[in-house]
CSV table of C-alpha atoms and ligand atoms in Angstrom, one decimal:
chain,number,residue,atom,x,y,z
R,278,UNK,CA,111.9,151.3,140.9
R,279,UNK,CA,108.4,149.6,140.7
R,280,UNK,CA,107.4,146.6,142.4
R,281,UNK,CA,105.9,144.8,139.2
R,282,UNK,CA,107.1,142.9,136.0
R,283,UNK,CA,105.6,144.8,133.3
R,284,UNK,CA,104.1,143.1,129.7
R,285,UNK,CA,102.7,144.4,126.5
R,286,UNK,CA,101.7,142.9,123.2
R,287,UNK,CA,102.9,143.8,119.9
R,288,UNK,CA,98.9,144.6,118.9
R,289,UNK,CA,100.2,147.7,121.3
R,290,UNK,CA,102.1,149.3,118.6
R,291,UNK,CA,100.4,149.5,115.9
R,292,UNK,CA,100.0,151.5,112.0
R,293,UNK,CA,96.5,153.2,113.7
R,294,UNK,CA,94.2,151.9,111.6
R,295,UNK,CA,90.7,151.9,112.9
R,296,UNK,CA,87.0,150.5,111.0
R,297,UNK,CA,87.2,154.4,109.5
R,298,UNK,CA,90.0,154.9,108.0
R,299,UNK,CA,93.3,153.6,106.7
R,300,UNK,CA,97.0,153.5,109.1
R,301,UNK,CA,98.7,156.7,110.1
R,302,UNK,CA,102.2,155.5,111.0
R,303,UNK,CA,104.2,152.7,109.4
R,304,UNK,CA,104.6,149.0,110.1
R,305,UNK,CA,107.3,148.0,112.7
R,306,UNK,CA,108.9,144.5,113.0
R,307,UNK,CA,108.2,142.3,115.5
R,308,UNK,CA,111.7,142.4,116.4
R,309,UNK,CA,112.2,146.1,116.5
R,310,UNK,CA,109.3,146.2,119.0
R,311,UNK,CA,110.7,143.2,121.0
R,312,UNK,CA,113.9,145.7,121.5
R,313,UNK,CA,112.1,148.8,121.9
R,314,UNK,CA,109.5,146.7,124.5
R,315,UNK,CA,112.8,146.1,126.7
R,316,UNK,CA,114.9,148.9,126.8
R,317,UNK,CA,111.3,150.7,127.7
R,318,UNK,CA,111.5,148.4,130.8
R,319,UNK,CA,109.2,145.2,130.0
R,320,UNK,CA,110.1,142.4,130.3
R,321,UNK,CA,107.7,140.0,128.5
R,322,UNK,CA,105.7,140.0,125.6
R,323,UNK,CA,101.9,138.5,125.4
R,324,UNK,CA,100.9,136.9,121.9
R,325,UNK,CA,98.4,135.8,119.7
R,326,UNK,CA,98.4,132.8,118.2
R,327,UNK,CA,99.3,133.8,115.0
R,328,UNK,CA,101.7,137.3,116.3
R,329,UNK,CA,103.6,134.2,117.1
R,330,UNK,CA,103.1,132.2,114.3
R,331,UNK,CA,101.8,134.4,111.3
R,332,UNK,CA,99.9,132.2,108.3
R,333,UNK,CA,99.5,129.5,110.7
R,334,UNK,CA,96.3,127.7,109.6
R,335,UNK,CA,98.2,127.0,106.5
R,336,UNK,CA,101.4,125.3,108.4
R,337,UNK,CA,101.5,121.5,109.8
R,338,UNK,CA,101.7,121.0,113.7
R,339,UNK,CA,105.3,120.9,113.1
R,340,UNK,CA,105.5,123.7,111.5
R,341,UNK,CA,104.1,125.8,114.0
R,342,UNK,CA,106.3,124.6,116.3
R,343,UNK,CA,109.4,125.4,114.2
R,344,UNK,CA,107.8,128.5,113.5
R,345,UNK,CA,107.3,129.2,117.6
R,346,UNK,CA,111.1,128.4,118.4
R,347,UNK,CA,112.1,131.2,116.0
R,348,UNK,CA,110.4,133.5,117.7
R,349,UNK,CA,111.5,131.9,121.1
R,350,UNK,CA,115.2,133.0,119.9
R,351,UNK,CA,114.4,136.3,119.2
R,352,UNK,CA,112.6,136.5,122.7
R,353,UNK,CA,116.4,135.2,124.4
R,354,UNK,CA,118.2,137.7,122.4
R,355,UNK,CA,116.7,140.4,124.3
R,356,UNK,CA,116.3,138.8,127.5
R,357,UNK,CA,112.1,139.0,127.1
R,358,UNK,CA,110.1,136.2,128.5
R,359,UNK,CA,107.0,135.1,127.0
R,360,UNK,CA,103.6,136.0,129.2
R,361,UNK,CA,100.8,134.0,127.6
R,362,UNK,CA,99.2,133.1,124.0
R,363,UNK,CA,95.9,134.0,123.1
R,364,UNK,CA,93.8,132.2,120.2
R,365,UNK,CA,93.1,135.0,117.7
R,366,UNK,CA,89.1,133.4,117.3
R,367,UNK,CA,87.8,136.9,115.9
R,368,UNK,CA,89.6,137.3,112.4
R,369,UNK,CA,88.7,134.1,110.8
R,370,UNK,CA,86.1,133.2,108.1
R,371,UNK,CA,85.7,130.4,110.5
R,372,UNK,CA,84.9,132.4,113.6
R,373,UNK,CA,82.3,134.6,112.0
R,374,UNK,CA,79.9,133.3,114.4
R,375,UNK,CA,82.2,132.9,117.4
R,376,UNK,CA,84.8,130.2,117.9
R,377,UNK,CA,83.6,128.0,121.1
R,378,UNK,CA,80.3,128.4,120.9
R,379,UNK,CA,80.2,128.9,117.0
R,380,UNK,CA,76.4,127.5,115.5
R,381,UNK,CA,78.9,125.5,112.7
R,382,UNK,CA,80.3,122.5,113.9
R,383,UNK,CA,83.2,122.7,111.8
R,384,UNK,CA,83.9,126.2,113.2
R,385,UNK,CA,83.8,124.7,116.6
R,386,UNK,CA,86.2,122.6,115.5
R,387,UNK,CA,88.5,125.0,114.0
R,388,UNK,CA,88.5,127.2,117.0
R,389,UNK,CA,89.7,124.0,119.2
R,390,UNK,CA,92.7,123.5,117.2
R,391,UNK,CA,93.7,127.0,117.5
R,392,UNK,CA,93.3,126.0,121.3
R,393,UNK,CA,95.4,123.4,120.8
R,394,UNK,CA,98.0,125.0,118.7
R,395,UNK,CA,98.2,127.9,121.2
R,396,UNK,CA,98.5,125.7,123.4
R,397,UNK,CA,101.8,124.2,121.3
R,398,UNK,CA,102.7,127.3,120.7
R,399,UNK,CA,103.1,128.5,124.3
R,400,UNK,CA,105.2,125.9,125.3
R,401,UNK,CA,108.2,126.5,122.8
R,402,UNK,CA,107.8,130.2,123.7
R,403,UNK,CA,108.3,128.5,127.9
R,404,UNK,CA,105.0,130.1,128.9
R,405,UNK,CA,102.2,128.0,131.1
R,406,UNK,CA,99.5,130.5,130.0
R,407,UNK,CA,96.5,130.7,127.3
R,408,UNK,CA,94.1,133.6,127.7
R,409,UNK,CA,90.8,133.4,126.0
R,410,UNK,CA,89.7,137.2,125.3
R,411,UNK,CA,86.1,135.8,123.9
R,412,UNK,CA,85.8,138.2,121.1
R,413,UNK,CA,83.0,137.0,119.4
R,414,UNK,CA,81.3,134.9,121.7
R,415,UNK,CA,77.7,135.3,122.5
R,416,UNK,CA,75.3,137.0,120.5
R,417,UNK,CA,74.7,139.4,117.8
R,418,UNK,CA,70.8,138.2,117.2
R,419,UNK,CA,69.6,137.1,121.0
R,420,UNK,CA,67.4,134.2,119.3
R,421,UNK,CA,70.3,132.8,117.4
R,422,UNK,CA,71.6,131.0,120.6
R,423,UNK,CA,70.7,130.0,123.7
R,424,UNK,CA,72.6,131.6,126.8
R,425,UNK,CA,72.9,128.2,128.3
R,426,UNK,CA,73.7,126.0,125.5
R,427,UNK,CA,76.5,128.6,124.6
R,428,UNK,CA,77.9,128.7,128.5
R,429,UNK,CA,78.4,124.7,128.5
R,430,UNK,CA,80.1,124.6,125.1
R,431,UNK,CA,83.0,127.7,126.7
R,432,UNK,CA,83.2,125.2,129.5
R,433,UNK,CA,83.1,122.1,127.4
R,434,UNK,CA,85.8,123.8,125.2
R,435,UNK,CA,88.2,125.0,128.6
R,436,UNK,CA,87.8,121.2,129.7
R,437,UNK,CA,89.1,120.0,126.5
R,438,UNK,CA,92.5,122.1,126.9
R,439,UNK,CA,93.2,120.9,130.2
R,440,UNK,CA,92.8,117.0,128.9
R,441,UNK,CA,95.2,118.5,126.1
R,442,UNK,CA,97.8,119.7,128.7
R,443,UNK,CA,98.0,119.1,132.2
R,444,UNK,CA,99.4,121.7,133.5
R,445,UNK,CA,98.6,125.0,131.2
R,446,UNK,CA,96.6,127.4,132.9
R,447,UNK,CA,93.4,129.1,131.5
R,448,UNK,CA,92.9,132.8,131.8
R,449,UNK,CA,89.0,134.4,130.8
R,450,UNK,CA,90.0,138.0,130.0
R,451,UNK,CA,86.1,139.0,130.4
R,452,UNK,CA,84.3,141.7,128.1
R,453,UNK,CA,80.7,142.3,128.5
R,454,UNK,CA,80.3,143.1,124.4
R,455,UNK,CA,82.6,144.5,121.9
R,456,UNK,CA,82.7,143.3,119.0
R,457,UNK,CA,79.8,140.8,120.4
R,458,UNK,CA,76.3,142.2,120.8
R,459,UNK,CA,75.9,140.6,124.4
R,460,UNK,CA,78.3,138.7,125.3
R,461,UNK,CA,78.6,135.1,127.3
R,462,UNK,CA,81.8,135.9,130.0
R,463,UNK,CA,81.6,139.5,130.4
R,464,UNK,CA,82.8,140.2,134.0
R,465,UNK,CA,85.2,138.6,136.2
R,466,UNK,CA,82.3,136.8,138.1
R,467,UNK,CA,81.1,135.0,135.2
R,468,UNK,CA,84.6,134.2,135.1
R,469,UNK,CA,84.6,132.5,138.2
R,470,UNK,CA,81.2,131.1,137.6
R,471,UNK,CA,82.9,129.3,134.5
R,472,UNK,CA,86.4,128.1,136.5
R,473,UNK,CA,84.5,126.7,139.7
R,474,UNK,CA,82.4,124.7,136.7
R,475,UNK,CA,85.3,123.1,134.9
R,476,UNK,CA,86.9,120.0,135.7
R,477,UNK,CA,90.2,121.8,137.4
R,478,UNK,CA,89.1,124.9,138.7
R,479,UNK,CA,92.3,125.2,140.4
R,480,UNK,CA,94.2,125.7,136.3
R,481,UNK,CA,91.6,128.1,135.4
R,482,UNK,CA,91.3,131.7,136.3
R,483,UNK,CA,91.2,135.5,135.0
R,484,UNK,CA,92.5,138.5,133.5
R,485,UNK,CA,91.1,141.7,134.3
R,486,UNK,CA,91.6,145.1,131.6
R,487,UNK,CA,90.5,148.5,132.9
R,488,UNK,CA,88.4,149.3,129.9
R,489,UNK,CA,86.5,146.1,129.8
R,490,UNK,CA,85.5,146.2,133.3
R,491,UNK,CA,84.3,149.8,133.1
R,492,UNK,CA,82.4,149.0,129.6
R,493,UNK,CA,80.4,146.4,132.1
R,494,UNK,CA,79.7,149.6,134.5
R,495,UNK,CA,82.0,148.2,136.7
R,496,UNK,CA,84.7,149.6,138.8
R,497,UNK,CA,87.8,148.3,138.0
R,498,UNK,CA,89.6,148.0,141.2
R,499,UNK,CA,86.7,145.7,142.6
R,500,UNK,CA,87.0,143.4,139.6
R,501,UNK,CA,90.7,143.0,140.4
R,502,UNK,CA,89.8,142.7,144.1
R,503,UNK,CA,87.1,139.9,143.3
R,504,UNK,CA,90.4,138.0,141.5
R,505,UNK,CA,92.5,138.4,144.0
R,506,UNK,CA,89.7,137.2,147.3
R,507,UNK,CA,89.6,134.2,144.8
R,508,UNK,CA,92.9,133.5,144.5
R,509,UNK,CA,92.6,133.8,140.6
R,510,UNK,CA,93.8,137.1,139.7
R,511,UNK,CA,96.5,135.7,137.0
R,512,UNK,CA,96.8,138.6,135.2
R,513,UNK,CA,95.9,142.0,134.1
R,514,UNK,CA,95.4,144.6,131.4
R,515,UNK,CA,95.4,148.0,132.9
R,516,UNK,CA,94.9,151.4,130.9
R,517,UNK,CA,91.5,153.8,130.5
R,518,UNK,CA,87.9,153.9,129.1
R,519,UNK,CA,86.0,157.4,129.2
R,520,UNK,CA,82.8,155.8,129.8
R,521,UNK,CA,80.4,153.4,128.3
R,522,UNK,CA,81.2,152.9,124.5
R,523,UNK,CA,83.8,151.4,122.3
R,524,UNK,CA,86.7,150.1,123.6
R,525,UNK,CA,89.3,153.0,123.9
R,526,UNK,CA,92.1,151.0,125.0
R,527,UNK,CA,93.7,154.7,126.3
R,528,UNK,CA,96.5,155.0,128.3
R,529,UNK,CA,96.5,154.1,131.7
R,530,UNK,CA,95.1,156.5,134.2
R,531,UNK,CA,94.1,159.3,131.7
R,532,UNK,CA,90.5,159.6,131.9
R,533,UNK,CA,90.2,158.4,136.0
R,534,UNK,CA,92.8,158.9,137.6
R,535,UNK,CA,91.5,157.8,141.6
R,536,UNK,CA,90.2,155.0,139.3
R,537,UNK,CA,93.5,154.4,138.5
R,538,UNK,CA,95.3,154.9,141.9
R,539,UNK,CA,92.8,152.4,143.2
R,540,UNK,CA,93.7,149.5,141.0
R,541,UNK,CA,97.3,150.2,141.3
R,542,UNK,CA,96.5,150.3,145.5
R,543,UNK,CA,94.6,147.0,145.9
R,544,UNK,CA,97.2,145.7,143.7
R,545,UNK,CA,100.0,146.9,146.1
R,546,UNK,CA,98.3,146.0,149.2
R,547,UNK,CA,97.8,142.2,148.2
R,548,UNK,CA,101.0,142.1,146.5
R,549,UNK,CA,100.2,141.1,143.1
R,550,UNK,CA,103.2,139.8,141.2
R,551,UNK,CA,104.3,137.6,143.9
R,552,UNK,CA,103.7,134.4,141.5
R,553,UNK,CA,105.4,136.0,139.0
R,554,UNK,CA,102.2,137.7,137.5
R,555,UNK,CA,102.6,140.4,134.7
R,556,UNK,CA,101.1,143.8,134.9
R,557,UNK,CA,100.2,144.1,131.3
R,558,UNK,CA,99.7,147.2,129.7
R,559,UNK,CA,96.9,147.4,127.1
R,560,UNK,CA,96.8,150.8,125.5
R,561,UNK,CA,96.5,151.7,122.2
R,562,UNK,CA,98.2,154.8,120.3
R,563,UNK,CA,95.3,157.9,119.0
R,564,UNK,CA,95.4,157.8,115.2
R,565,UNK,CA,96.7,161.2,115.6
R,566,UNK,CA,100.1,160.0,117.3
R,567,UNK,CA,103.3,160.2,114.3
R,568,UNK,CA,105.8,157.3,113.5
R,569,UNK,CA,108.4,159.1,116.0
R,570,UNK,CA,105.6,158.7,119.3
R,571,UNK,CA,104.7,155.2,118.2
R,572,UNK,CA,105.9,154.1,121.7
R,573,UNK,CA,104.9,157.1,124.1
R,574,UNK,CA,101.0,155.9,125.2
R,575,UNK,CA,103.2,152.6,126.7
R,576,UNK,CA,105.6,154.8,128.0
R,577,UNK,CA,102.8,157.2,129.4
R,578,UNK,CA,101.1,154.1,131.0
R,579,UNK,CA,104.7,152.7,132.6
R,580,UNK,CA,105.2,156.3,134.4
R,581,UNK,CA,101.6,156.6,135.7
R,582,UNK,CA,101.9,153.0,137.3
R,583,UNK,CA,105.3,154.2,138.8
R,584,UNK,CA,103.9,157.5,139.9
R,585,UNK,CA,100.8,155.6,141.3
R,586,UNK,CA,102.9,153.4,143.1
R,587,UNK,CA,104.6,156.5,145.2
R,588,UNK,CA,101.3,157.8,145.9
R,589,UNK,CA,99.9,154.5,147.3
R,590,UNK,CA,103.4,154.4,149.2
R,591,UNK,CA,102.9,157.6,150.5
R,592,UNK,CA,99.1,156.6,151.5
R,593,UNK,CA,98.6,157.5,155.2
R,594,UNK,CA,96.6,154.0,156.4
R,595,UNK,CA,96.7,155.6,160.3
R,596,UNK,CA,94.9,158.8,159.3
R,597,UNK,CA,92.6,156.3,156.9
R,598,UNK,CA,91.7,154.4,160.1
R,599,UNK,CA,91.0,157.0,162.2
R,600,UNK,CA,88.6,158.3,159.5
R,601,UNK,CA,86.9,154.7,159.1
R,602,UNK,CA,86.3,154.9,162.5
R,603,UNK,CA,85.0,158.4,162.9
R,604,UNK,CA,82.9,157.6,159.7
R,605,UNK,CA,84.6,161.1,158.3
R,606,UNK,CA,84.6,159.4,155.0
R,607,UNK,CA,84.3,163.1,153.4
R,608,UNK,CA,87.5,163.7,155.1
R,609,UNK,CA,89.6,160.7,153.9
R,610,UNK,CA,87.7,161.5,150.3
R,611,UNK,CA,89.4,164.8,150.1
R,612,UNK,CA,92.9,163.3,151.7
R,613,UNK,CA,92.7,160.6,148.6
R,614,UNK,CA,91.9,163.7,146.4
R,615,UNK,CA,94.8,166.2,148.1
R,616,UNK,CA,97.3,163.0,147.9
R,617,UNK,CA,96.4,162.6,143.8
R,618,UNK,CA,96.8,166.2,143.0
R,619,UNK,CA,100.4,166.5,144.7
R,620,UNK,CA,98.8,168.8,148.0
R,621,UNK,CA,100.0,165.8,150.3
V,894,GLO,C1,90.2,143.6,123.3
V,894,GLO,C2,91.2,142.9,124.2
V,894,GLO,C3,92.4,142.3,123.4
V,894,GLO,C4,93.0,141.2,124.2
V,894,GLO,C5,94.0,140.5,123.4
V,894,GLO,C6,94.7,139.4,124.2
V,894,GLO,O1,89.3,144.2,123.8
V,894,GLO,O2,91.6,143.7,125.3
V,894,GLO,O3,93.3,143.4,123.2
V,894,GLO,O4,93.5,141.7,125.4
V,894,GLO,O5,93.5,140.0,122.2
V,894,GLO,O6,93.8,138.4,124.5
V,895,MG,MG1,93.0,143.2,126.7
């Protein structure tokens, strides 16, 4: 039915807890959600470090391992590959200040052997992918660190990884601030900025979510378009953002919905997924939603992609060129418009 492989994390179901207020629903297994996550139609599953491997700073290298192959059975059981692992370098005491570009040493440290241990940890679950979602990285006082000192250390810190692996691949999911103040990566330009300065540009690359490229004022079917011209467009989070505060993380096309048939479009037309790329979904439940709709935002997300995907197969590129050419762009404006509301 849809042209794409479709991902989620287990962060996406979740007891609806927010900095306010305590949970709303109750606590599902990781299993259960592995189960629920196929027969929904997914078929892989992104994780954290520690989603992975929970308690892991108090386990040996071993361990961890031992620990990931569990998980890597559960993952078979239900026929679910694994997408990527991303160092959880925001919940720490030790990443207080950041992880990469900490002002503690040690805490620089710390945040390169969660690196590393991702980096374990995704190769039990058979996955050749780390994202680095740079929580805390930047600033919350501007004076506390200097731009430029804090750019070489992410860099420094991506080199490092490659050495440690050669052939994992490094994915920037950008974020302009949120929890940060200002952050150091925030759009997928600075991501590209970063890769071409590594020591194998070729291994690193980006992630694009909706929401974070709309918190930058951005739209977000140019960011995924910039990814793609550059040949690193390795992954995505799509859902919805209404406008410029905290991350919403809402279900995909809700708030914009041209917005939405656009990044579904350029997706289409360049045929993301041909490298076996995931379309990940990154939504987050309303606190409101009960126990019984724990899964219906990520069911809500899956059926706009699919009905974006008829609408961008139904999209009539002749009558688009003859409006390019006759510079009618009001014309082609209102087709796009017609198409979305079902009058085409
Ligand atoms: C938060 C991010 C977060 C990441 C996840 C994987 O704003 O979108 O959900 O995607 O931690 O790196
Ligand atoms: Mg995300």
């Amino acid at each position: 039915m849809s042209r794409f492989k479709f991902s989620v994390g287990p962060w996406n179901v979740h007891e609806g807890a927010d900095s306010y207020g305590p949970a709303t629903r109750s606590t599902i297994s990781f299993e259960e959600k592995v189960k629920k996550f196929s027969e929904l139609g997914f078929s892989a599953v992104q994780f954290h470090d520690d989603d992975a491997v929970p308690n892991m700073n108090d386990l040996s290298e071993e361990e961890i391992k031992e620990e990931a192959r569990k998980v890597k059975t559960i993952l078979d059981k239900y026929n679910m590959a694994a997408e990527f692992v991303a160092p959880r370098l925001w919940m720490d005491p030790h990443t207080i200040d950041g992880g990469f570009m900490s002002t503690s040493k040690e805490d620089r440290e710390f945040a390169m052997w969660r690196a590393y241990r991702s980096i374990d940890i995704a190769r039990e679950l058979g996955c050749d992918k780390i994202v680095l979602w740079l929580a805390r990285e930047g600033t919350l006082c501007a004076e506390t660190k200097s731009p430029v000192w804090a750019t070489k250390k992410l860099i420094e810190a991506i080199d490092k990884m490659l050495d440690y692996d050669a052939t994992i691949k490094i994915l920037i999911e950008p974020k302009p601030n949120e929890p940060i103040d200002r952050s150091i990566c925030g759009t997928m330009g600075h991501v590209m900025g970063v890769s071409a300065a590594t020591k194998d540009p070729s291994r690193v690359g980006g992630l694009l979510e909706s929401a974070h490229a709309i918190l930058a004022g951005l739209d977000p079917s140019h960011e995924i378009g910039f990814g793609l011209a550059m040949g690193k467009l390795w992954g995505v989070h799509l859902n919805d953002q209404n406008g410029i505060k905290f991350d919403q993380d809402k279900s995909f096309g809700v708030e914009n919905l041209r917005q939405a048939f656009n990044q579904v479009k350029v997706l289409l037309e360049n045929n993301y997924g041909a490298n076996g790329e995931y379309v990940g979904l990154d939504v987050k439940a309303m606190r409101t939603t009960t126990d019984e709709d724990s899964y219906k935002h990520l069911e809500n997300s899956l059926n706009m992609v699919y009905a974006l995907e008829e609408k961008a197969a139904r999209f009539d590129y002749e009558y688009q060129k003859k409006c390019v050419m006759s510079r009618d762009f009001e014309g082609l404006e209102m087709y796009v418009m017609e198409l979305l509301m079902g009058l085409k």
